[in-house]
Tab-separated table of C-alpha atoms in Angstrom:
chain	number	residue	atom	x	y	z
N	1	UNK	CA	0.033	0.033	-0.061
N	2	UNK	CA	1.260	3.421	-0.893
N	3	UNK	CA	1.785	6.160	1.725
N	4	UNK	CA	-0.916	8.680	1.279
N	5	UNK	CA	-1.713	11.882	2.993
N	6	UNK	CA	-5.174	12.996	4.093
N	7	UNK	CA	-5.735	14.775	0.795
N	8	UNK	CA	-4.754	11.612	-1.146
N	9	UNK	CA	-1.336	12.778	-2.251
N	10	UNK	CA	1.199	10.045	-2.281
N	11	UNK	CA	3.883	10.747	0.417
N	12	UNK	CA	7.363	9.828	-0.673
N	13	UNK	CA	9.470	7.664	1.573
N	14	UNK	CA	13.326	7.080	1.865
N	15	UNK	CA	14.590	3.611	1.216
N	16	UNK	CA	17.706	2.120	2.920
N	17	UNK	CA	18.878	-1.129	1.273
N	18	UNK	CA	21.320	-3.037	3.570
N	19	UNK	CA	21.610	-6.541	4.976
N	20	UNK	CA	23.464	-5.621	8.161
N	21	UNK	CA	23.540	-1.826	8.955
N	22	UNK	CA	21.121	-0.144	11.335
N	23	UNK	CA	18.383	1.647	9.339
N	24	UNK	CA	18.725	5.368	9.847
N	25	UNK	CA	15.779	7.324	11.268
N	26	UNK	CA	13.503	8.502	8.510
N	27	UNK	CA	14.144	5.582	6.194
N	28	UNK	CA	12.316	2.392	5.403
N	29	UNK	CA	14.574	-0.711	5.508
N	30	UNK	CA	14.885	-3.333	2.827
N	31	UNK	CA	17.379	-6.139	3.880
N	32	UNK	CA	17.547	-7.807	0.485
N	33	UNK	CA	17.032	-7.441	-3.270
N	34	UNK	CA	13.411	-8.825	-3.237
N	35	UNK	CA	12.239	-6.469	-0.437
N	36	UNK	CA	13.829	-3.532	-2.145
N	37	UNK	CA	12.171	-4.257	-5.480
N	38	UNK	CA	8.737	-4.631	-3.779
N	39	UNK	CA	9.166	-1.260	-1.864
N	40	UNK	CA	10.393	0.482	-5.066
N	41	UNK	CA	7.477	-0.747	-7.062
N	42	UNK	CA	4.929	0.031	-4.473
N	43	UNK	CA	5.952	3.514	-3.290
N	44	UNK	CA	7.109	6.910	-4.378
N	45	UNK	CA	10.838	7.190	-3.250
N	46	UNK	CA	12.565	10.298	-2.505
N	47	UNK	CA	15.981	8.995	-1.376
N	48	UNK	CA	17.503	5.634	-2.128
N	49	UNK	CA	20.596	4.554	-0.373
N	50	UNK	CA	22.312	1.356	-1.372
N	51	UNK	CA	24.804	-1.166	-0.026
N	52	UNK	CA	26.408	-3.518	-2.516
N	53	UNK	CA	26.937	-6.883	-0.600
N	54	UNK	CA	23.543	-8.083	0.580
N	55	UNK	CA	24.565	-11.442	2.177
N	56	UNK	CA	24.687	-15.097	1.290
N	57	UNK	CA	22.390	-18.012	1.221
N	58	UNK	CA	22.696	-20.973	3.574
N	59	UNK	CA	25.158	-22.551	1.142
N	60	UNK	CA	27.476	-19.560	0.955
N	61	UNK	CA	26.292	-18.385	-2.344
N	62	UNK	CA	26.098	-14.613	-2.773
N	63	UNK	CA	22.463	-13.305	-2.951
N	64	UNK	CA	21.436	-10.693	-5.405
N	65	UNK	CA	23.450	-7.562	-4.579
N	66	UNK	CA	23.195	-3.788	-4.856
N	67	UNK	CA	24.616	-3.901	-8.456
N	68	UNK	CA	21.783	-6.316	-9.340
N	69	UNK	CA	19.428	-3.861	-7.832
N	70	UNK	CA	20.853	-1.059	-9.887
N	71	UNK	CA	20.531	-3.014	-13.104
N	72	UNK	CA	16.927	-3.774	-12.273
N	73	UNK	CA	16.300	-0.142	-11.480
N	74	UNK	CA	17.712	0.899	-14.821
N	75	UNK	CA	16.180	-1.787	-16.934
N	76	UNK	CA	12.764	-1.004	-15.520
N	77	UNK	CA	13.090	2.803	-15.627
N	78	UNK	CA	12.198	3.097	-11.984
N	79	UNK	CA	12.110	6.609	-10.494
N	80	UNK	CA	13.626	8.171	-7.244
N	81	UNK	CA	14.844	11.677	-6.600
N	82	UNK	CA	18.294	10.972	-5.217
N	83	UNK	CA	20.570	7.928	-4.932
N	84	UNK	CA	23.414	7.531	-2.519
N	85	UNK	CA	25.802	4.608	-2.245
N	86	UNK	CA	26.870	3.767	1.289
N	87	UNK	CA	28.695	0.532	0.509
N	88	UNK	CA	32.117	-0.326	1.846
N	89	UNK	CA	32.826	-2.359	-1.307
N	90	UNK	CA	34.832	0.127	-3.526
N	91	UNK	CA	34.574	-2.046	-6.674
N	92	UNK	CA	30.865	-2.599	-6.129
N	93	UNK	CA	30.391	1.142	-5.471
N	94	UNK	CA	32.074	2.057	-8.600
N	95	UNK	CA	30.137	-0.433	-10.769
N	96	UNK	CA	26.833	0.776	-9.276
N	97	UNK	CA	27.731	4.445	-9.814
N	98	UNK	CA	29.150	4.090	-13.375
N	99	UNK	CA	26.015	1.994	-14.344
N	100	UNK	CA	23.589	4.517	-13.033
N	101	UNK	CA	25.427	7.436	-14.835
N	102	UNK	CA	25.524	5.429	-18.138
N	103	UNK	CA	21.847	4.668	-17.837
N	104	UNK	CA	21.079	8.241	-17.204
N	105	UNK	CA	23.179	9.369	-20.282
N	106	UNK	CA	21.275	6.812	-22.430
N	107	UNK	CA	17.882	7.770	-21.241
N	108	UNK	CA	17.019	4.478	-19.354
N	109	UNK	CA	16.539	6.491	-16.120
N	110	UNK	CA	15.444	10.148	-15.726
N	111	UNK	CA	18.141	12.756	-16.243
N	112	UNK	CA	17.172	14.734	-13.119
N	113	UNK	CA	17.817	11.797	-10.617
N	114	UNK	CA	20.770	13.009	-8.439
N	115	UNK	CA	23.283	10.360	-8.145
N	116	UNK	CA	25.977	10.483	-5.407
N	117	UNK	CA	29.085	8.306	-5.022
N	118	UNK	CA	29.046	8.538	-1.211
N	119	UNK	CA	26.708	7.904	1.746
N	120	UNK	CA	24.124	10.426	3.046
N	121	UNK	CA	23.895	8.554	6.403
N	122	UNK	CA	26.209	7.437	9.091
N	123	UNK	CA	27.689	4.107	8.231
N	124	UNK	CA	26.705	2.460	11.508
N	125	UNK	CA	26.501	-1.201	12.712
N	126	UNK	CA	24.883	-2.021	16.070
N	127	UNK	CA	26.727	-5.338	16.276
N	128	UNK	CA	23.320	-7.132	16.395
N	129	UNK	CA	21.307	-8.475	13.505
N	130	UNK	CA	17.557	-8.900	13.218
N	131	UNK	CA	18.191	-11.557	10.480
N	132	UNK	CA	17.136	-15.121	11.161
């Protein structure tokens, strides 16, 4: 369900995609690729902030990551106002950033989306995880 105000305007949300870090105040949390896609498709997003590495399955296989999310975002022409990359993975960060810029140049995503190579939030871990 979309966030609506009393006068039926859709209220934008901020989305924080990360498998481990604490979710900053004022953001909705997606712990994995699938949750992020669902939230992106069902809501109007102001700020999207992305981690690259989004965990492994029970067999140690890497789960879809932030780069996979960026590719999905670009392939489906999704819309947000601003994108920040808060990952500690320098190669992943660069791949996500360059892919977003290239998609913007080629018209796959809107030219007015602001794309930042750095985090907007504190990069904080609590030392606990709410993952099962």
